[in-house]
Structures are given as C-alpha cells and as structure tokens.
XYZ file of C-alpha atoms in Angstrom:
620
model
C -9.791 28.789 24.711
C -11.429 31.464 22.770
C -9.518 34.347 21.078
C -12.448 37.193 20.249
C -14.052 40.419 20.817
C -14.482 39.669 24.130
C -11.194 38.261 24.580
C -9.956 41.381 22.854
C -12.207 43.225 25.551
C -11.398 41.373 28.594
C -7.282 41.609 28.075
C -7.640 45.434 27.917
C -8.706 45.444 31.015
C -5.910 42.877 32.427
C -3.384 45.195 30.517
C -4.748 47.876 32.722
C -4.856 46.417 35.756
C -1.803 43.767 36.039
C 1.877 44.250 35.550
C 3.311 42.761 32.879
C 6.518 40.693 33.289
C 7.203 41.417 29.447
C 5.313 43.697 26.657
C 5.214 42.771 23.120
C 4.792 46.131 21.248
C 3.778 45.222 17.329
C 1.330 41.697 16.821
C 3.315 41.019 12.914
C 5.332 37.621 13.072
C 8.451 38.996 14.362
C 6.351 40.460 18.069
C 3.694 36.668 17.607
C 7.250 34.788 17.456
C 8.385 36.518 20.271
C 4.725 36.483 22.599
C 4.311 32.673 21.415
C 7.907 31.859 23.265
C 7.872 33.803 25.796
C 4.536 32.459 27.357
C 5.857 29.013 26.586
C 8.752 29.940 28.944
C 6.170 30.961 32.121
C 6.823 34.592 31.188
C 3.617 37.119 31.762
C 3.174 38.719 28.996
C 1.138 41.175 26.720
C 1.020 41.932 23.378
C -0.215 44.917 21.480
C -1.008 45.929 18.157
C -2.595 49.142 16.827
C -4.140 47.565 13.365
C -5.037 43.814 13.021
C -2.787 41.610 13.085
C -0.380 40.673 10.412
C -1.926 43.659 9.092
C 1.195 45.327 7.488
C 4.434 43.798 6.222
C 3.637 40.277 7.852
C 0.825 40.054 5.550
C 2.504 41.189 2.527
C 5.128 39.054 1.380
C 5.919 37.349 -1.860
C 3.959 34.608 0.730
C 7.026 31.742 0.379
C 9.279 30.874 3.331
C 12.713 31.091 1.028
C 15.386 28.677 1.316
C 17.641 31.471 -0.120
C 19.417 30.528 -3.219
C 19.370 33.676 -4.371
C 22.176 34.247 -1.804
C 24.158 32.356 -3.605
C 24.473 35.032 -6.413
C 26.505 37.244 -4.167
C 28.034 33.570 -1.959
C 26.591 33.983 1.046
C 26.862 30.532 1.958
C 26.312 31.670 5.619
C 23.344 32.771 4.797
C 21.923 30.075 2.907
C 23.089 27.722 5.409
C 20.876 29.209 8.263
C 17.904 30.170 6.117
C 17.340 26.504 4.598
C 17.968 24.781 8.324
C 15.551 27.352 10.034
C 13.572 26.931 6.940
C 12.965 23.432 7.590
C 11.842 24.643 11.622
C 9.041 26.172 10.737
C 7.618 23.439 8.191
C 8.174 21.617 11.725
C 6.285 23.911 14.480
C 3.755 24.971 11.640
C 3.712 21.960 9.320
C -0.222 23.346 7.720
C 0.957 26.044 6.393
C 4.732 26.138 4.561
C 4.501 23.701 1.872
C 6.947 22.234 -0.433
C 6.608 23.705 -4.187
C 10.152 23.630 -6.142
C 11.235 26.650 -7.851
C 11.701 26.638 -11.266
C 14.824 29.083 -12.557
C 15.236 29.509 -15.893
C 18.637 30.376 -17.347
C 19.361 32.815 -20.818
C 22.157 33.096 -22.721
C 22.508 36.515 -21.352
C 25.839 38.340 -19.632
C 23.654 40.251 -17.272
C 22.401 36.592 -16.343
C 22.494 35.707 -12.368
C 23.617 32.425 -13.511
C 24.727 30.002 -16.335
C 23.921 26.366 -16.348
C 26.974 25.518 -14.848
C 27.576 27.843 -12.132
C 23.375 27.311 -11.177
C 24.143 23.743 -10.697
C 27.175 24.126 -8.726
C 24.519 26.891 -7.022
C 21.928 24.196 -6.455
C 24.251 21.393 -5.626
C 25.646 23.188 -2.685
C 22.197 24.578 -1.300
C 20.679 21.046 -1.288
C 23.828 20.200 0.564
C 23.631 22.934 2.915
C 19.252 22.365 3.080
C 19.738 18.364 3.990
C 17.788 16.890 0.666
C 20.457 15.328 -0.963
C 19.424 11.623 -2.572
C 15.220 12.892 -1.675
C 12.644 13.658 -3.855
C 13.312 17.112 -3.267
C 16.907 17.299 -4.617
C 17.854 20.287 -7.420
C 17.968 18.852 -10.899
C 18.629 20.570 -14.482
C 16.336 20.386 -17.667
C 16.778 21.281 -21.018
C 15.533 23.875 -23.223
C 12.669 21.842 -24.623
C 11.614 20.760 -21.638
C 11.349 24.655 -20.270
C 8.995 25.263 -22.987
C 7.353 22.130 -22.504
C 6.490 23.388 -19.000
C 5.608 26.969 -20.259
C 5.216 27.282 -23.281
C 4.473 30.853 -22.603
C 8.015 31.338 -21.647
C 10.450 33.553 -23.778
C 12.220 31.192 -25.713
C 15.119 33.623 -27.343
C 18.780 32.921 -25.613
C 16.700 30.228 -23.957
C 19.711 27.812 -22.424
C 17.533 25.470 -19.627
C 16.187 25.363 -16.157
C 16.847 24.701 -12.717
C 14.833 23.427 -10.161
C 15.069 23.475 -6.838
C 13.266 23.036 -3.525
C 11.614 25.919 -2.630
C 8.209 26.522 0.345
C 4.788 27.968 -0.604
C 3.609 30.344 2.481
C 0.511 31.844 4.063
C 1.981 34.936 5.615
C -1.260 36.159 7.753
C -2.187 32.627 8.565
C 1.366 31.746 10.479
C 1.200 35.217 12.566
C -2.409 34.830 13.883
C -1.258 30.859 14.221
C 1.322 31.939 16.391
C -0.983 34.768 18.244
C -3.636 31.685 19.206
C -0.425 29.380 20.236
C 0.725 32.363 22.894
C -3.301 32.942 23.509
C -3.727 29.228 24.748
C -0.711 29.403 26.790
C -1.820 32.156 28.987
C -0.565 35.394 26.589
C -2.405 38.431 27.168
C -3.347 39.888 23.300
C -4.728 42.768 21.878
C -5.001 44.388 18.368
C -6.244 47.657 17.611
C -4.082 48.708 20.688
C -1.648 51.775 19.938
C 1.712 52.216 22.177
C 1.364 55.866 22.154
C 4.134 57.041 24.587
C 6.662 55.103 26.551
C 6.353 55.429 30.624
C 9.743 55.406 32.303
C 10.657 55.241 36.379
C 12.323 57.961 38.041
C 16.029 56.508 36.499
C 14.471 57.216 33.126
C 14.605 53.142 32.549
C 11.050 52.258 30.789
C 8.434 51.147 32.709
C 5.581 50.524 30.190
C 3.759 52.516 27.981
C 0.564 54.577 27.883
C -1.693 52.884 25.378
C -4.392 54.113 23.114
C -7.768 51.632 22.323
C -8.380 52.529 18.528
C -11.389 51.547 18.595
C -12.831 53.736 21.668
C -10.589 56.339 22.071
C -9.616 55.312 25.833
C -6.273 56.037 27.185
C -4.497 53.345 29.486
C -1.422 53.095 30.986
C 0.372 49.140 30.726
C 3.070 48.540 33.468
C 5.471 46.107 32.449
C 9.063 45.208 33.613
C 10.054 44.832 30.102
C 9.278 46.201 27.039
C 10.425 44.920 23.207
C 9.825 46.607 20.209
C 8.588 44.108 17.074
C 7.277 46.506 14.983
C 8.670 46.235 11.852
C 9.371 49.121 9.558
C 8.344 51.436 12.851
C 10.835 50.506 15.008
C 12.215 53.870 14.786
C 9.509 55.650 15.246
C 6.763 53.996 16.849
C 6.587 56.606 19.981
C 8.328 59.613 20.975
C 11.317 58.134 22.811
C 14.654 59.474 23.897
C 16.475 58.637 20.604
C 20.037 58.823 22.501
C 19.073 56.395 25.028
C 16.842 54.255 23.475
C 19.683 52.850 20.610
C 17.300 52.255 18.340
C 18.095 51.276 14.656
C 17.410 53.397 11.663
C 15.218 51.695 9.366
C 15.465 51.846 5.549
C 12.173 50.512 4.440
C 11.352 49.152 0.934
C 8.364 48.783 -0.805
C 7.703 45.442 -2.974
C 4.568 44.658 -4.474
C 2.457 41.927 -6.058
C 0.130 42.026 -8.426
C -2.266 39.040 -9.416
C -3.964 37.362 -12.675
C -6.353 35.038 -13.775
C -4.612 32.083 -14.300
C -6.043 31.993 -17.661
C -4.330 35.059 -18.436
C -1.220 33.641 -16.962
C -0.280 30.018 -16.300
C 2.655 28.481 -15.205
C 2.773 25.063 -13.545
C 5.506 25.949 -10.530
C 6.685 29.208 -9.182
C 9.492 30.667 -11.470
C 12.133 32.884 -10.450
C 13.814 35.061 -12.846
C 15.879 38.143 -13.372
C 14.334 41.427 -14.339
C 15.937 41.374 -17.422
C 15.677 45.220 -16.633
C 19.506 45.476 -16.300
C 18.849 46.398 -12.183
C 19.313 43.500 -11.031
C 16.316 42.198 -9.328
C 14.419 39.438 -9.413
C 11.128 38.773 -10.288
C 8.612 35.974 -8.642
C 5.979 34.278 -10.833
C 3.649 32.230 -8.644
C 0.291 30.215 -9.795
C -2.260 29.855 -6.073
C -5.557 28.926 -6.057
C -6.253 29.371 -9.723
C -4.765 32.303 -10.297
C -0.739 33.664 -10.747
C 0.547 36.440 -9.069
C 3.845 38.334 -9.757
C 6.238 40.447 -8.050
C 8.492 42.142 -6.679
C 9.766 45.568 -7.196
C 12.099 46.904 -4.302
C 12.044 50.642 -4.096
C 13.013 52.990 -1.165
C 9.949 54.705 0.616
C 9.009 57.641 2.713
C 5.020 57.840 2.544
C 2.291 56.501 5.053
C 4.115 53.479 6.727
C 0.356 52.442 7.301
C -1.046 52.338 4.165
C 1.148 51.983 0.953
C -0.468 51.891 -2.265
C 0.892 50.471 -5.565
C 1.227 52.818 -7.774
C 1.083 53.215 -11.325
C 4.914 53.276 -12.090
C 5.579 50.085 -10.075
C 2.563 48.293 -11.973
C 4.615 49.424 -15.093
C 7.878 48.039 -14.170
C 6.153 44.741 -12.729
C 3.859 44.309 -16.780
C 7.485 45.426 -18.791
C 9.225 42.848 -16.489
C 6.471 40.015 -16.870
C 5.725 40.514 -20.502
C 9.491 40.555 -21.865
C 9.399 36.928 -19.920
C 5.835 35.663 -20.949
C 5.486 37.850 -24.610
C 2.544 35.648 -25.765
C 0.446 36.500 -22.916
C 0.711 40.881 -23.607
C -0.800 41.397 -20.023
C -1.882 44.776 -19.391
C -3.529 46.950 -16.193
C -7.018 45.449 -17.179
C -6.004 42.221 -16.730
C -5.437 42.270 -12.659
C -7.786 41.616 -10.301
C -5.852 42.153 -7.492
C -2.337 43.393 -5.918
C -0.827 44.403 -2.756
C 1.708 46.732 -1.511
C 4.173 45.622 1.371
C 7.206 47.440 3.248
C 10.296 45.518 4.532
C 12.004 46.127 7.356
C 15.546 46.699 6.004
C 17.980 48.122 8.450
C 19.896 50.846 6.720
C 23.687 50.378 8.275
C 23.731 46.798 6.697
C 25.886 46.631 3.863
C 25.851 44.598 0.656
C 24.091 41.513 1.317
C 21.498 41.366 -0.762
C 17.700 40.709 -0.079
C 15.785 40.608 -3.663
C 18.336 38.748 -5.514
C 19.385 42.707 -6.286
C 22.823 43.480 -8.219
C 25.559 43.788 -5.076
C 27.989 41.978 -7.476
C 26.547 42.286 -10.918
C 29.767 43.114 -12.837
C 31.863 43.913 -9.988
C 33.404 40.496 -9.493
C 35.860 39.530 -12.124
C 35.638 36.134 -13.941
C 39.134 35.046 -12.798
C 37.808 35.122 -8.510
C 34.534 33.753 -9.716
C 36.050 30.983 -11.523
C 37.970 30.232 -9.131
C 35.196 30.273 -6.078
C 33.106 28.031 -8.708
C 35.855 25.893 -9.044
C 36.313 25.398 -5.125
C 32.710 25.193 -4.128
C 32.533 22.039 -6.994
C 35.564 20.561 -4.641
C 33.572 21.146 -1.510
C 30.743 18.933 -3.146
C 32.982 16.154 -4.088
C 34.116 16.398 -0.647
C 37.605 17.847 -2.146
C 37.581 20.920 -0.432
C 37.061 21.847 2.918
C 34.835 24.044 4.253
C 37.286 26.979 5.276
C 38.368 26.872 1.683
C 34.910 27.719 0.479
C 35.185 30.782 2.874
C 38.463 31.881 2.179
C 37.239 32.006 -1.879
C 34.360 34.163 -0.860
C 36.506 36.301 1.074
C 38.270 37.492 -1.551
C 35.097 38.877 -3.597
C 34.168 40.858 -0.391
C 35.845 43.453 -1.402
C 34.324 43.866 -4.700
C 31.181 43.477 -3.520
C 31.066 46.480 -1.102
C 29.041 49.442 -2.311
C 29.384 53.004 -1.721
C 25.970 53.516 -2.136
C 23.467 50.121 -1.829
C 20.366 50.292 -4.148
C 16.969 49.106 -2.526
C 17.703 45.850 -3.586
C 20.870 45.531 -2.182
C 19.945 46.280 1.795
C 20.482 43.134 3.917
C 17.425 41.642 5.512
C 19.538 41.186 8.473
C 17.894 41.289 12.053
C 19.123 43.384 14.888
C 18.771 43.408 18.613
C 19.403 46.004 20.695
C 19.198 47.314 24.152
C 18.969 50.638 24.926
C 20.268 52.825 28.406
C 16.798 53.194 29.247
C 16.386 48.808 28.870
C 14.267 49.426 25.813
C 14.897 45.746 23.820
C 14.477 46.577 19.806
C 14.209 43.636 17.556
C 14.447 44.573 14.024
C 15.150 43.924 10.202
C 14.883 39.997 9.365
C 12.710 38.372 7.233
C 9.453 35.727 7.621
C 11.481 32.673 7.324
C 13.811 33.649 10.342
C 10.849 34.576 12.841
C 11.248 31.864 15.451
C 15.411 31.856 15.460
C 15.174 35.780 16.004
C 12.224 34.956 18.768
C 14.732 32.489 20.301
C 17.312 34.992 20.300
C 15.376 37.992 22.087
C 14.359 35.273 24.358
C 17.246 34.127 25.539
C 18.179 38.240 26.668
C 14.969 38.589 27.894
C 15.423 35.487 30.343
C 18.234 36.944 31.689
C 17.393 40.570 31.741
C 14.283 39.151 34.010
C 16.085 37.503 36.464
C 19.495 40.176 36.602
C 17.167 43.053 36.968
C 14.220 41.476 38.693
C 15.086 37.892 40.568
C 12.269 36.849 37.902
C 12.517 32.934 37.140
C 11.050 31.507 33.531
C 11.927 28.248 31.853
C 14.241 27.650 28.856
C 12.132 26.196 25.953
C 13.205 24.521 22.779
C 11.015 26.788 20.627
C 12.337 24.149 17.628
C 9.529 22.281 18.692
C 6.807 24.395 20.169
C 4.344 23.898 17.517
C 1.986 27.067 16.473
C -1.848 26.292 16.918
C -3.325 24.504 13.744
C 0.185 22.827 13.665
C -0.193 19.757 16.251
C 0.629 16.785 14.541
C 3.622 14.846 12.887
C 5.515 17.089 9.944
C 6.476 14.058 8.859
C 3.238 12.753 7.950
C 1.241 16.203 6.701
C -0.738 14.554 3.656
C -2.079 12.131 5.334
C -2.951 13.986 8.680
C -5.030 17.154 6.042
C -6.431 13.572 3.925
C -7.812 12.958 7.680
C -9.056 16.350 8.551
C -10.440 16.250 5.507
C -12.482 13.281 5.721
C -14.104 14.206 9.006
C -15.094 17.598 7.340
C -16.618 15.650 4.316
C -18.343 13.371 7.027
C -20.363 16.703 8.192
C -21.829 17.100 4.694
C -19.431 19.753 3.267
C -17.807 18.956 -0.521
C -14.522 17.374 -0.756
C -12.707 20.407 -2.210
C -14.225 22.975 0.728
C -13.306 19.994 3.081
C -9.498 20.086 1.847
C -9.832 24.032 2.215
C -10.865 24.068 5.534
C -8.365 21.654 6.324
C -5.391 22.970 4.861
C -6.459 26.581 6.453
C -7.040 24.929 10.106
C -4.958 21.850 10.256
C -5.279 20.194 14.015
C -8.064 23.090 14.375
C -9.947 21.687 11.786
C -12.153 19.446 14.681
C -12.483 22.528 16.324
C -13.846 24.468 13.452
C -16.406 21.735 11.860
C -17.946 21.042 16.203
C -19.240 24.801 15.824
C -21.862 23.219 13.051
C -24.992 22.398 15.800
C -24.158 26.932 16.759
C -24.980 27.712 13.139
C -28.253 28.418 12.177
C -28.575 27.707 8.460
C -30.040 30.895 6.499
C -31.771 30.333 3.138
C -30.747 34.030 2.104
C -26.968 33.728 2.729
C -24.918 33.079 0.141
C -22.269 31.715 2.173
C -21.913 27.454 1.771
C -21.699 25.717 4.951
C -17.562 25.538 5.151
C -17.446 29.555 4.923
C -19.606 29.880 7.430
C -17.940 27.537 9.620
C -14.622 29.565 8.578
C -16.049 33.059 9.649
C -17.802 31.958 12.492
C -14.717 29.781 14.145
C -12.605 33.381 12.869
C -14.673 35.410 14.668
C -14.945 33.417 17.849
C -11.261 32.142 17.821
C -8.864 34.660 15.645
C -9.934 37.915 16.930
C -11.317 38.490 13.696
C -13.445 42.323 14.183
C -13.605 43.419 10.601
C -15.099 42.110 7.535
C -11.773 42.817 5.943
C -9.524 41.112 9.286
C -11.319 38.201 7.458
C -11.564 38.479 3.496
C -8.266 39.679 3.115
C -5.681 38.662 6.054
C -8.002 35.178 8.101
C -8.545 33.851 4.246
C -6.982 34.965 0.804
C -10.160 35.731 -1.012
C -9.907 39.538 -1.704
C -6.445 38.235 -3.114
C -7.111 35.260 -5.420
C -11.006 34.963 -5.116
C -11.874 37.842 -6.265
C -14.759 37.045 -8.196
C -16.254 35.222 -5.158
C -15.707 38.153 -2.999
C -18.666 39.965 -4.738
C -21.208 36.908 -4.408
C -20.380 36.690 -0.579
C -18.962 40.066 0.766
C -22.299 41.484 1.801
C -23.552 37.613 3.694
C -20.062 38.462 5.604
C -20.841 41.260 6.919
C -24.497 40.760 7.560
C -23.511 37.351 9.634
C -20.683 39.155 11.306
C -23.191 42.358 12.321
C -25.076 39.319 13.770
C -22.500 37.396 16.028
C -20.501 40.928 17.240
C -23.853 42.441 17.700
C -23.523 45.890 15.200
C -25.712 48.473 15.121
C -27.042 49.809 11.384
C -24.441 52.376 11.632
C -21.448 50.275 12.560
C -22.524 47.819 9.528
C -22.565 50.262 6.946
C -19.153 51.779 8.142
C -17.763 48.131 7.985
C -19.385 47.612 4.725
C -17.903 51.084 3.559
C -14.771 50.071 4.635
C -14.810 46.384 3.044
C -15.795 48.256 -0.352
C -12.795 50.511 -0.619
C -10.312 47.558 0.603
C -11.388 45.589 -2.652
C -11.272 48.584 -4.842
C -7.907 50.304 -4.107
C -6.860 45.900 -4.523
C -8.347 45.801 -7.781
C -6.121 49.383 -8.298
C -9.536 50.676 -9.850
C -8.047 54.137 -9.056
C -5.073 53.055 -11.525
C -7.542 51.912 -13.889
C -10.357 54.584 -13.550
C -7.275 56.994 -14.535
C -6.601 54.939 -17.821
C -10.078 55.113 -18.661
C -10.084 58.984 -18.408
C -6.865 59.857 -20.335
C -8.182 57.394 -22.959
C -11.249 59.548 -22.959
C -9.392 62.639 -23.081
C-alpha cells in the first residue's frame, strides 16, 4: 500500500469528509505508537502532524533505546526493571532497527564519581538480572585499567580505576516513527503530516468533538470530526491549541534541551559507545558514540523557553559539550572547526515529577550518606546471591527517598515519566516518557481509549497484544536478525548494487528491502545523476512509500546523511532534489524554494553561523 503525496492528498480529504472513531494529534513516536495500535485494534482512526514526521524531539535523541542503568545511580530499580523488559519489546516488533552495542563506562578515582568499581558491578549485576542476559553473550563484565586504554587510548588516563561494560541498544529515532506510521498506514490508518490542529471543536456539552485543522502546505482550513481526540505531541502538549485549560487537565510541560554534536571519526575514535560523567561537577552525563564512520557526543540538559519548533544549538552548549569531551579525550583538543554536524532536541519532561532522574543528572550526588548507601549496596549484593529478597531491596531504597527529594530539581533531574490524562471536556493527553517506552505508553492509552469508545459510544474494537505487532520493515524472526539482513542483503547484491550499499539498504528497510530493490525496472538510469543505484532506489521507494515531500524529510530524518554523511551530502544534494522535482512533479519555483530550504538545513547543522562568528571576532 503506498504512503505518498497522494496518499498525503487523498487522507485530507477522508479527514474532511468521514468521522473519525479516534484522532491522533502529533505524528512523533509517542502519537505513531498510539495510531499503529489503535488501527490494529479495528479502531478508525486519523493522525495529524503539522511538520514531518519525527520531525522534532522523536528525531532528536541521543538515537539509543536505553536499558537504563543510569537509574541505578539514584536506585530506581523500578525503573530499570521496566525500561530493560520493554527494552527488549521493541528489538522484538522492530527487530531492523534497535541493535545491540554494549556500553562501555569508565570509572575514576574521583568522589564526585557516579560509581566505583564495586558499587558499578553490583550496578551491572543487578540490571543484567533485572534485563534477562544473565550466563549470554551479552552479560556486564569489568576490565582493568590497561585494558581501558587499550580500547581508547585516547581516554584520560589520570585517576583511571577500570571499566564496565554493559548491554546497551544502538537506535534510529526517525526510522522507528515513520516504521510505525507505514505499520498503522497498511492497516487502514488515515495519516497526514504537514497537518496543524489549530483549534479544538467541542458539542454543545463543551465535550470535544474534533478539531479544525490547518493544511500547511495550502493554507486550507478543515474541520476533522472525531469521537475521540488524544494529544501526542510532545513538548506541546500544553499548548498545542487554545483549549479550556480548566477543563482540559492538561499537564504542564518542563521541556529540556539536549544536544549532539558530531566528528570525523578521525578526529575522534572510540570502538563502543562510552558513557561518562561530566566531570563538570553537575552531574550529568555525557554520551560518546562512533556511527557510520564518524562519533558524535552529547548531551547537555538545559531548561528552555524559545521556538518549541526550531531550537538551535548554541554557542554556550557547544562549549560545555568540547570542555566536557576534551577533559575525557585530552589528546584529541577538539574544537568548533572540527564538527560537521549537530542537532538540537527538546524532551518532554513533565514539570510536577520529582527527583527521578533522566540524564544520569545529580538527584543524589552528595545527598545520600555512605552509611544508607553501604548498606543498600550491601543488600542489593544479597539479592544477587539470592540472599535477599526482593522487598528488602525496596525497603533499602526507601530509606534514601528522603534524601533524594529536591526543593528545586535541576534540568537534569526532571523524571521522564509519562502521564495520561483525561480532561472534563474527554480530551485524552499522553505526555512525558521517553523513546524506549513508546509502545507500553501506546498500550496504556489504548486500553482507556477501548473503553472510553464503547462507555461513551457502544463502539466495539479488539484487544491486541501490541508485544507482538511488528512495525513495517520489522516482519521477521528477532531471533534470527543477522541472518534475515545477510539475506536481504544478498538479494540486493543479486540486482547489481555493491555489498556495502546492499547491507545499507537492508539494514534501513529490513522485510521492505524486496519492496524497495522491485522499484528497479520504474527507474530510469540518468548518466548526469550522481546518485548510485541503491540511493536512488532509497529516495524513490521514500518518496512513494514514507510520505517523504521534502528534500530534507529525506537527507536528514528518511536517512542520516546530513548527520554523519556530510561530505556526501554535497556530491548528491542537488541529484535529490532534481529527481524528487521529477517524481512530485515541481515547478522551477517550488525547486528552488526546496533547494533553498535544503541549503540552510545543512548550514545551521554544520553551526556555520557559530563558526562564521569565530571567524569574525578572530578578524576583529
């Protein structure tokens, strides 16, 4: 089933004219989680999104799916618990895209130190326990000093004690929303991006109806009639339309902003993401991550109150992120010149949370004493040897909750915690969470939904096990995922393309990849392009199949290149938009506006106004 511009086009008009049994307002992975389900179930239902999709916090993530032993640090076994079995779900419904890649967490001889050797192995032991890979290839294990620097030699090596490692899951952010998005597509989902919820439509008992609905792209006004409406999007939930705050119960957001920023891996090379603390005093972590070639860092948490549609990094977070990086790497002396591209993300913190943390940040630095610590260390090492019970691991944490309460919570410190709420006027928010709990917070809204349908409505839809509804891309064994991409990528090689592009295409399309490499007899090969044969089959199926309308919808969210190809991006950039004028039929003036906009996307990610500003004042 296809999933384009005229898809896009045709749904508009369905959205106008039918009534909608549920409406999905925000097309990020929290609202695809939620569309993908609740088609799945027999539910009618629409979903709407006023950029691309993915295109704000869903496609700016430190791009792992977190098993969450940074929790740990503050002993929220709770938490771990749930984030390394739901973890392990979405390797399961999306098994292309979350791959296994251990963490490496190095350990100093430091007081400000998240952990020691000791307390990171008790750490590790218990979240391999709580994650199911105990006795696997996958289980935590400790290495010396040497063999740190063996591994990166690069590494700071003063107060040096050892390592941890642990099993951790490479992501593609973008990749699992719009995976989702084609899943609830196929199953008879009516989607649309570049759709706006303007204003909300309520009956005459002020209980919402619908909304009235911009098309960004046109200008046209529509009203959508639906029974139900949910709000998924993100860091807007509060203020996505003008509603009637007192009946709508919607949660105050505290956004944060966290960015990345990414290297040659010449520049920068480490073997296995590495997880670290600051070493700023604050509290926070910092990700080091090599993809693709290249490393990327990140990530600062800081509160923010600009344009939720377009932060920037700016030049004081770039400055935190080199100080952080360089005190941890000294040998490589990275600098602003050296990145060739970043980006800026906000999370969707919900402000009433207290002190669990989300970025590894400080809720207990120094405020637990070494006596309850000892003691909880003590008792989890009991648990392990099956000494202890369960309920005695609780009780110990109990007894630090005091001292880990804040008056005030730094950015760092606000829960990632999801919320759903009902208001008088049947408004359903879902809020706050993180990537890695999508489909449990999907399952969740779901479940209300169901019955809010049939209470309200006499509407009938079928319970699902969304554990194993499988995302498009994602239909085949997650038991077996190396040798089903080997396969995918044989047939691609079979069609002429290199091995390499072959295990690209694969490992972007997984059980799409057939799909993808049948459009070959459709393309017309072009002497002048500069595209290879897989990235035109790649923009072509996008276009056709992932509702891909911009040049950018495809560099930068559909693939990774503006991210970690950027030296590619200028060979190929203008053969992208050229073929894509072609297939969506643009006029002159539509491709130069696209090419326009494709231009500034890769300069403000290459921060050349940071870097243009260095140049002057070293002028000056």
């Amino acid at each position: 089933m296809g999933f384009s511009n005229e898809t896009r086009q045709e749904n508009i008009a369905r959205l106008q004219d039918e009534e909608l049994d549920l409406l999905v307002i925000g097309g990020g992975i929290t609202g695809a989680g939620v569309a993908v389900q609740a088609a799945a179930s027999g539910i009618k239902v629409g979903l709407i999104e006023m950029q691309d999709f993915a295109e704000g916090t869903s496609s700016r993530s430190t791009k792992l799916v977190h098993g969450g032993l940074r929790y740990l640090k503050t002993f929220d076994v709770e938490v771990v618990s749930d984030t390394v079995k739901e973890r392990a779900v979405v390797q399961g419904i999306a098994p292309h895209i979350p791959r296994p890649f251990p963490m490496l967490l190095p350990v100093y001889d430091d007081p400000a130190s998240t952990f020691n050797m000791f307390s990171l192995k008790v750490a590790m032991d218990l979240y391999d326990r709580l994650a199911g890979v105990n006795g696997t290839k996958y289980a935590n294990y400790t290495i010396d000093r040497a063999e740190v620097i063996q591994r990166e030699p690069n590494i700071n090596q003063e107060g040096l004690l050892g390592a941890g490692v642990y099993l951790d899951y490479v992501n593609n952010d973008s990749r699992l929303v719009i995976e989702n998005l084609k899943e609830a597509n196929t199953l008879g989902g009516i989607i649309a991006s570049r759709v706006k919820a303007v204003s909300a439509l309520y009956d005459t008992a002020g209980i919402i109806k619908g909304v009235k609905a911009k098309n960004e792209l046109t200008g046209e006004k529509f009203d959508i009639r639906a029974r139900l409406v949910i709000n998924t999007t993100g860091p807007w939930v509060d203020r996505v339309f003008a509603l009637d705050k007192s009946k709508s119960q919607v949660p105050k957001m505290r956004p944060t902003k966290g960015i990345h920023l990414v290297v040659d891996e010449t520049r920068l090379s480490v073997p296995q993401p590495t997880y670290f603390d600051s070493g700023m005093g604050d509290g926070r972590m910092i990700f080091v991550v090599p993809r693709e070639g290249k490393t990327y860092f990140g990530t600062t948490d800081t509160d923010y109150e600009g344009d939720y549609r377009h932060p920037k990094v700016e030049k004081k977070d770039v400055d935190y992120l080199l100080k952080a990086l360089n005190k941890h790497f000294p040998k490589t002396r990275l600098s602003l010149r050296d990145i060739e591209a970043s980006w800026a993300g906000l999370r969707p913190l919900i402000a009433g949370n207290s002190s669990s943390d989300y970025n590894g940040g400080g809720a207990n630095a120094g405020k637990v004493s070494a006596e309850s610590f000892a003691h909880l260390v003590k008792t989890v090492s009991e648990f392990n040897e099956d000494e202890a019970t369960r309920a005695d691991v609780e009780q110990a944490i109990s007894q630090l909750r005091t001292a880990r309460m804040e008056t005030a919570l730094t950015p760092s410190q606000v829960s990632r915690g999801s919320s759903l709420d009902v208001g008088e006027n049947r408004l359903i928010t879902l809020s706050g969470g993180k990537i890695t709990d999508y489909r449990k917070m999907a399952a969740g809204a779901m479940k209300l939904i169901r019955k809010m349908l049939k209470d309200y409505f006499d509407v009938d839809s079928n319970e699902i096990d969304s554990k194993k509804l499988q995302v498009s891309g994602g239909h085949f064994d997650p038991t077996n995922v190396e040798d089903t991409i080997e396969f995918y990528k044989t047939i691609t090689m079979e069609k002429g393309i290199p091995e390499k592009r072959a295990l690209d295409l694969a490992n972007r399309f997984g059980s799409n990849t057939p799909r993808v490499i049948a459009n070959i007899s459709k393309i017309e090969m072009k002497t002048n392009s500069t595209l290879d044969l897989a990235e035109r089959l790649s923009l072509y199926y996008a276009v056709k199949e992932e509702m891909t309308l911009t040049p950018v919808d495809y560099l930068l969210r559909r693939t990774n290149h503006i991210l970690f190809h950027a030296d590619k991006v200028g060979k190929i950039k203008e053969s992208v938009v050229g073929e894509m004028a072609e297939i969506l039929g643009w006029s002159s003036e539509q491709t130069d506006k696209m090419r326009t906009q494709l231009d500034q996307v890769i300069s403000e990610t290459e921060l050349n106004y940071l870097k243009q500003s260095k140049q002057k004042q070293l002028i000056g």
